[in-house]
mmCIF file of C-alpha atoms in Angstrom:
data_model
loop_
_atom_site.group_PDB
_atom_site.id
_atom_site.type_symbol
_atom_site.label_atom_id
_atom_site.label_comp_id
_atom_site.label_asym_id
_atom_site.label_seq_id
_atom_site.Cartn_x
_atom_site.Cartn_y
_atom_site.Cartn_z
ATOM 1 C CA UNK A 1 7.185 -13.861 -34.314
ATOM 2 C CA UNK A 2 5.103 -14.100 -31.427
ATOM 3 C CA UNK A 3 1.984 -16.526 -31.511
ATOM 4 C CA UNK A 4 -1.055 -16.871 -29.076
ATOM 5 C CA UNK A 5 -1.020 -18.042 -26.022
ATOM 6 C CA UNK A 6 -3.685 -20.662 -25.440
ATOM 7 C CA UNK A 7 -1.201 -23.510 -25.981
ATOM 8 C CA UNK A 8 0.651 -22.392 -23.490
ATOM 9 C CA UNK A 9 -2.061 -22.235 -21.098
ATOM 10 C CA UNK A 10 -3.550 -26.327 -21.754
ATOM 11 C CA UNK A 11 -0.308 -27.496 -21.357
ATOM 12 C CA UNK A 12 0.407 -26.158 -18.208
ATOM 13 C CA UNK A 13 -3.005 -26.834 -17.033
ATOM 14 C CA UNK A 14 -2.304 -30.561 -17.972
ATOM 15 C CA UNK A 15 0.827 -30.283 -16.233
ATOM 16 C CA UNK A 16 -0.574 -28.740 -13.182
ATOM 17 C CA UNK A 17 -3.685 -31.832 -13.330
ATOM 18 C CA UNK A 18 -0.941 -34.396 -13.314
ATOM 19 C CA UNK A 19 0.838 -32.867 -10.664
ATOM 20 C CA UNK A 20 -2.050 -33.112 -8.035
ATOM 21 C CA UNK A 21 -2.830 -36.600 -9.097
ATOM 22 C CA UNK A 22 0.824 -38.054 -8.456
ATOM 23 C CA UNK A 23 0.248 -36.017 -5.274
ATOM 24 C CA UNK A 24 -2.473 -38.133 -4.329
ATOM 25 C CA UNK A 25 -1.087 -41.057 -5.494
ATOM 26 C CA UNK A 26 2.083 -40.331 -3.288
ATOM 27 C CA UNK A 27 0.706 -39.345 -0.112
ATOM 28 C CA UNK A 28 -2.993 -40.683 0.281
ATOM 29 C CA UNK A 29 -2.469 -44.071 0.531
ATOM 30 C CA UNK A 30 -4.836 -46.391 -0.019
ATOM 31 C CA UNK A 31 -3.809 -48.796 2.917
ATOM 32 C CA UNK A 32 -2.183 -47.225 6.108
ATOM 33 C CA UNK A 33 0.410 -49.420 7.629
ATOM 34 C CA UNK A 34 0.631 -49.110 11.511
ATOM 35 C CA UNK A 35 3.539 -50.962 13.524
ATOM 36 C CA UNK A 36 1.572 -50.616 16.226
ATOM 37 C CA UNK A 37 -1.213 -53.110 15.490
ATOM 38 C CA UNK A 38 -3.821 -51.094 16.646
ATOM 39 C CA UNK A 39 -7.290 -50.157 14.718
ATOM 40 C CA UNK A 40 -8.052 -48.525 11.505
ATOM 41 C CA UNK A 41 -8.572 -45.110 13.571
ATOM 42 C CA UNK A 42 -5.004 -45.527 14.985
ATOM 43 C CA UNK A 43 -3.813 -46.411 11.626
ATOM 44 C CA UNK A 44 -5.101 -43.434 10.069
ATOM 45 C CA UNK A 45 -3.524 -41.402 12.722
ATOM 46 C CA UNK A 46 -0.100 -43.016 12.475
ATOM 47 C CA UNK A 47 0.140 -41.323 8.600
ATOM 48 C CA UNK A 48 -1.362 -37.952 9.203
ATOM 49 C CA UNK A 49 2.368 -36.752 8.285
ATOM 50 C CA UNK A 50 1.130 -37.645 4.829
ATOM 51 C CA UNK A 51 -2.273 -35.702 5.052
ATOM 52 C CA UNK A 52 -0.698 -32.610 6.109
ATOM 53 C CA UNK A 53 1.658 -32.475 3.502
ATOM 54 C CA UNK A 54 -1.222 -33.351 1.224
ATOM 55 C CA UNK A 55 -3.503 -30.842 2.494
ATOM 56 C CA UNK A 56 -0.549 -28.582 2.260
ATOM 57 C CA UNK A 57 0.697 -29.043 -1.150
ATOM 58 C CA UNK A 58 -2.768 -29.419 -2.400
ATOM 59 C CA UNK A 59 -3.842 -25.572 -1.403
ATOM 60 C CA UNK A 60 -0.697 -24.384 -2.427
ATOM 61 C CA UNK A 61 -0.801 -26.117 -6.328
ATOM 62 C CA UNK A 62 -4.398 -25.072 -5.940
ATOM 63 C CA UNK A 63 -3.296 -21.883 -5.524
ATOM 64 C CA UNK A 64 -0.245 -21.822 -8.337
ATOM 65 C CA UNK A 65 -3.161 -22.811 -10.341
ATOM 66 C CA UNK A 66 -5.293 -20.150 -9.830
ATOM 67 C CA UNK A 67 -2.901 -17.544 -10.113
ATOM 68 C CA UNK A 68 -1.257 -18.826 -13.057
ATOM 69 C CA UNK A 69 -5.054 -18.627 -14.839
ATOM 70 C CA UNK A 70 -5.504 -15.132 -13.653
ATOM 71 C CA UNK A 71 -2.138 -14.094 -14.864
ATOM 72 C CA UNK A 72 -2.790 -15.757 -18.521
ATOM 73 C CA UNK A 73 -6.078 -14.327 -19.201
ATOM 74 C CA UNK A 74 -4.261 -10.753 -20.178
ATOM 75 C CA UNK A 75 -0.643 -12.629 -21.986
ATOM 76 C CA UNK A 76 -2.696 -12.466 -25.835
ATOM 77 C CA UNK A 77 1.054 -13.281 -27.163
ATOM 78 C CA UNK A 78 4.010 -15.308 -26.165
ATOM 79 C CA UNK A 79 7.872 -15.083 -27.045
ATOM 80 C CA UNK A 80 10.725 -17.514 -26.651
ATOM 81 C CA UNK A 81 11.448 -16.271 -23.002
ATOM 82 C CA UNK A 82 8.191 -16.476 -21.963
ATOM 83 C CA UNK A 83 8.080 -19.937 -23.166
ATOM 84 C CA UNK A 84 11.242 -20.789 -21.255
ATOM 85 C CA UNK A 85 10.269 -18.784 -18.367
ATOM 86 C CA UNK A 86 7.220 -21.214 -18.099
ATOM 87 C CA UNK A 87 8.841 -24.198 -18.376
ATOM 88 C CA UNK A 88 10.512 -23.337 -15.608
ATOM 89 C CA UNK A 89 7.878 -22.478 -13.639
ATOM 90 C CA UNK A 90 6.215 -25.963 -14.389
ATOM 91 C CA UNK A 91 9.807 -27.520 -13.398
ATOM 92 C CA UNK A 92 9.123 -26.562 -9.680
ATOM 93 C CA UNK A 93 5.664 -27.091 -9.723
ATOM 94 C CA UNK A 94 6.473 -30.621 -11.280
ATOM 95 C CA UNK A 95 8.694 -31.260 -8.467
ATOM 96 C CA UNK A 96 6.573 -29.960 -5.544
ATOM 97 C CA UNK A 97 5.025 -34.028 -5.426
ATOM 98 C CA UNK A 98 8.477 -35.358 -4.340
ATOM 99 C CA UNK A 99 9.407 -32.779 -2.194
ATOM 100 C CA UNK A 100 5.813 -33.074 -0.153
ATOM 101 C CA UNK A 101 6.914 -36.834 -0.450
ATOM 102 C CA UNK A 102 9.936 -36.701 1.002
ATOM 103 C CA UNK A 103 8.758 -34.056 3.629
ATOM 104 C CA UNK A 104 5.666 -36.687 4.749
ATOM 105 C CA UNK A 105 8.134 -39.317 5.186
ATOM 106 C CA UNK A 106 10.738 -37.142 7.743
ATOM 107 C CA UNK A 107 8.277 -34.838 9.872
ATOM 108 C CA UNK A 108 8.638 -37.578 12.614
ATOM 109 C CA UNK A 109 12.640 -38.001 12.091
ATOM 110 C CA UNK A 110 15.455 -36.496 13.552
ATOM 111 C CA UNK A 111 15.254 -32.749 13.893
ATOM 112 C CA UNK A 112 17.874 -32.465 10.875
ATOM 113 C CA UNK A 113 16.229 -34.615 8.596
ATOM 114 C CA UNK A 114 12.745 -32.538 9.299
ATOM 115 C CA UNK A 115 14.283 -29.412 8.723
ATOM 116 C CA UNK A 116 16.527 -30.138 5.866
ATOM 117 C CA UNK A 117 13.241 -31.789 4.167
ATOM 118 C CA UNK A 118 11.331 -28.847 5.265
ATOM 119 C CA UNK A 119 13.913 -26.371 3.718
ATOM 120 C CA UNK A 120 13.706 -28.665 0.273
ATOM 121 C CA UNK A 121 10.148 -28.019 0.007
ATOM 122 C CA UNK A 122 10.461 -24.055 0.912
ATOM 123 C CA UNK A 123 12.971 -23.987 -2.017
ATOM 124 C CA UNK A 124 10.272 -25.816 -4.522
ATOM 125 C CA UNK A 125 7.366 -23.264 -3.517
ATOM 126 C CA UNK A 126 10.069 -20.384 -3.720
ATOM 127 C CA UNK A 127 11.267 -21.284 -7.289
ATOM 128 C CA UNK A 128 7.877 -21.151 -8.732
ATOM 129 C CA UNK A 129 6.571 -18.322 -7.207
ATOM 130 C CA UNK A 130 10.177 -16.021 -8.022
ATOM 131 C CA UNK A 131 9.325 -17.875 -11.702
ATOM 132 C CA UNK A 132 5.800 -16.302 -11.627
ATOM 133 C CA UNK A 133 7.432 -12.443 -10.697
ATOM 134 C CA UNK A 134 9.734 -13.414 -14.183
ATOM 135 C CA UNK A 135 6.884 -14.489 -16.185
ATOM 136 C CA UNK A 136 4.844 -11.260 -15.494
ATOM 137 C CA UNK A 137 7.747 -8.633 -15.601
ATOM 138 C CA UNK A 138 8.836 -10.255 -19.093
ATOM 139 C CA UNK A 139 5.024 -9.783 -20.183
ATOM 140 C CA UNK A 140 4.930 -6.751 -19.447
ATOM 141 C CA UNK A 141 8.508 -5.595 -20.880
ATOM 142 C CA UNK A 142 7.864 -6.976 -24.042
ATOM 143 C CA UNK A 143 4.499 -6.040 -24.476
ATOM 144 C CA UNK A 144 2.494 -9.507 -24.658
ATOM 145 C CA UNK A 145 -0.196 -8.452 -22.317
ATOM 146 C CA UNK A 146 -3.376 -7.368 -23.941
ATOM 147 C CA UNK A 147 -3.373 -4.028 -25.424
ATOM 148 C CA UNK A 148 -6.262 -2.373 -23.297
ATOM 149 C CA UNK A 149 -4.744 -3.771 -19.971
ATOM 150 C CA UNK A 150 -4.919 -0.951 -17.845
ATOM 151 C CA UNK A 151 -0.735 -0.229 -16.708
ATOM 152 C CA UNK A 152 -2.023 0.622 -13.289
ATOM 153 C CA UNK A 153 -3.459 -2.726 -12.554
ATOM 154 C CA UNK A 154 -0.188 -4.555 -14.539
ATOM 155 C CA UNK A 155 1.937 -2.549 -11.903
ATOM 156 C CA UNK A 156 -0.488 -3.643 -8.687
ATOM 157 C CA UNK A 157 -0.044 -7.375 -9.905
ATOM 158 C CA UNK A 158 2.945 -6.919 -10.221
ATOM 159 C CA UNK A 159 3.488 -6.140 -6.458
ATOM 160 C CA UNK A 160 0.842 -8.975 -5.665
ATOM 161 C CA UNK A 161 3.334 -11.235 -7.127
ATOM 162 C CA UNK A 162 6.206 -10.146 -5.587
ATOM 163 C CA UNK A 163 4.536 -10.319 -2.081
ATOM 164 C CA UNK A 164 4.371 -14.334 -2.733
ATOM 165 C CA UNK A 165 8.200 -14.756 -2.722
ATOM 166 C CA UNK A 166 8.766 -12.987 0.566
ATOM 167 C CA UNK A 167 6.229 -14.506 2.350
ATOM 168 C CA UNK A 168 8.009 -18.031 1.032
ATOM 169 C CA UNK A 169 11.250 -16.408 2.797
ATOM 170 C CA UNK A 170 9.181 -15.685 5.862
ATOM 171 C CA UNK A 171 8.255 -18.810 6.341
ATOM 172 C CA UNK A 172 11.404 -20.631 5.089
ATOM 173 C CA UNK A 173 12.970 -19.238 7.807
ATOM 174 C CA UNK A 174 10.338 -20.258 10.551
ATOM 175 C CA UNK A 175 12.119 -23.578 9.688
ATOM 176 C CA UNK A 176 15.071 -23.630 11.765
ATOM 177 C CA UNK A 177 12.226 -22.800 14.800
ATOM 178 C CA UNK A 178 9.799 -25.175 13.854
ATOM 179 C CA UNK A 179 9.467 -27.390 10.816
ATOM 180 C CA UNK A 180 5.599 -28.250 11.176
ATOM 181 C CA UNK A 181 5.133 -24.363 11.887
ATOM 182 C CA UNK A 182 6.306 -23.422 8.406
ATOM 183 C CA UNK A 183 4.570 -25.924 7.250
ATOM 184 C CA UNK A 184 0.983 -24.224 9.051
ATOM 185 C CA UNK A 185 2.790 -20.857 7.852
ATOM 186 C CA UNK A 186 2.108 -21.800 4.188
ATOM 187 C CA UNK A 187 -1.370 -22.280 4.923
ATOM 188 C CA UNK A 188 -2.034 -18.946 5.765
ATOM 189 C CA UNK A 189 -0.090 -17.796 3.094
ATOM 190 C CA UNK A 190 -2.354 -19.439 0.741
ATOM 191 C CA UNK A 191 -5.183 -17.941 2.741
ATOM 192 C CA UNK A 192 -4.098 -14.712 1.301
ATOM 193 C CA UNK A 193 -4.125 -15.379 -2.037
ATOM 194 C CA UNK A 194 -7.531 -16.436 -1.459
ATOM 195 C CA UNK A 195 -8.412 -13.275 -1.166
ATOM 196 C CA UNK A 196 -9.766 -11.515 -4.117
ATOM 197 C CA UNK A 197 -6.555 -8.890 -5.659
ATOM 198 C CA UNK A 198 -5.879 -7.099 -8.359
ATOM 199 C CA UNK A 199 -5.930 -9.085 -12.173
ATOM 200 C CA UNK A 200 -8.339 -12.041 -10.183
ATOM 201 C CA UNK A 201 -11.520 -12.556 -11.755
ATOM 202 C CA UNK A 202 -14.415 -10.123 -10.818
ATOM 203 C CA UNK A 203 -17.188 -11.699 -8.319
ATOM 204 C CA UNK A 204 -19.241 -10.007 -11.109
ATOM 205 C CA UNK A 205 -20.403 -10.685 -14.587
ATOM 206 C CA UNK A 206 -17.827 -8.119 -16.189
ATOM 207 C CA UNK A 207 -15.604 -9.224 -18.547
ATOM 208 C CA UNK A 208 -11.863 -8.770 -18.101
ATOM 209 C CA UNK A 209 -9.886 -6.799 -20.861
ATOM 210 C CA UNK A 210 -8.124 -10.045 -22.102
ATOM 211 C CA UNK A 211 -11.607 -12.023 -22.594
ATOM 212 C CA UNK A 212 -12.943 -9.196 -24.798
#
C-alpha cells in the first residue's frame, strides 16, 4: 500500500542539513596551517584548495537540494522502489563530503592523484543526479505523482533531469584536460539549474498542483 510522502521528504532534508555541516566541518577549517610561516593572509591562501571545493560542493548540494524539493512537491504517494531509489540517492549525496575532502587535499598533488580525486568526485555528483532521473521516471510509471499534474510538464522535467547527468559526463571528462577546470565546469552547471525550469516553484503567488 502506498503511504504519503512527507516522511520521506524530512528525512532527506535532515540528511541533506547534515551533509553541508560535515562539509563545513571538513573543509573550513577553523585554523589554517601554513609551512611557510608567513601571515594570516598567506595562510588563508595556502588552503584555498579547501574553499573551492567548499564553494563547489556547497552550490552543488545546494542545488540537489533544491531540486529534490521541487521534484517532491508533486510525489503525493510513495512505494517500496521509490523508497529504495531515495536511499540511494541520499547514499551519494552522503558521500559527496569525503569526496570534496579528499579532492581539497590532492588539487596541489601529482597530476594523477588530482585527477583520480577529481574523477571520484565526478562519479559522486553523477550517481545522484542518474538517481534523481530513477526517482522521477519510477513516479511517474507508477503513478505517485499528484493526480492533476499536468503529463506535459512531468515529460519536460523529465528531460530537465536528464540534462543534469550529461552535463556531469561533460565535465567528467574535462578531467583528464584539467582537474581545477571541471571543477569551475560544475559551477556553471549549477548556474543552470539556477535558472527557473519546468516543475520549479513559480516567481508568483500560484499554487502548484501538488500544494492544492
Amino acid at each position: 500500500m502506498a503511504r504519503d510522502a512527507s516522511r520521506v521528504e524530512a528525512f532527506s532534508d535532515a540528511v541533506i542539513a547534515i551533509v553541508l555541516t560535515l562539509m563545513a566541518v571538513e573543509l573550513l577549517q577553523f585554523a589554517p596551517q601554513n609551512p611557510t610561516g608567513t601571515d594570516l593572509a598567506g595562510a588563508l591562501f595556502h588552503e584555498w584548495p579547501s574553499y573551492l571545493a567548499y564553494v563547489i560542493t556547497f552550490a552543488i548540494v545546494g542545488q540537489v537540494w533544491l531540486t529534490h524539493h521541487n521534484m517532491w512537491r508533486y510525489v503525493v504517494r510513495i512505494d517500496q522502489l521509490l523508497l529504495v531509489l531515495n536511499l540511494l540517492l541520499l547514499l551519494f549525496v552522503a558521500a559527496i563530503p569525503f569526496a570534496a575532502n579528499l579532492l581539497s587535499d590532492n588539487l596541489r598533488g601529482p597530476v594523477g592523484d588530482q585527477r583520480l580525486t577529481a574523477a571520484l568526485y565526478a562519479g559522486t555528483v553523477l550517481g545522484e543526479a542518474l538517481f534523481f532521473n530513477l526517482s522521477w521516471w519510477w513516479a511517474r510509471r507508477r503513478h505517485l505523482l499528484h493526480p492533476d499534474l499536468d503529463p506535459r510538464l512531468a515529460r519536460a522535467v523529465a528531460r530537465r533531469f536528464l540534462l543534469g547527468p550529461l552535463l556531469y559526463v561533460v565535465a567528467f571528462a574535462v578531467v583528464f584536460v584539467d582537474p581545477v577546470l571541471s571543477l569551475v565546469a560544475y559551477l556553471l552547471l549549477v548556474g543552470l539549474y539556477l535558472i527557473r525550469g519546468p516543475g520549479d516553484l513559480p516567481p508568483s503567488k500560484e499554487i502548484a498542483p501538488a500544494e492544492g
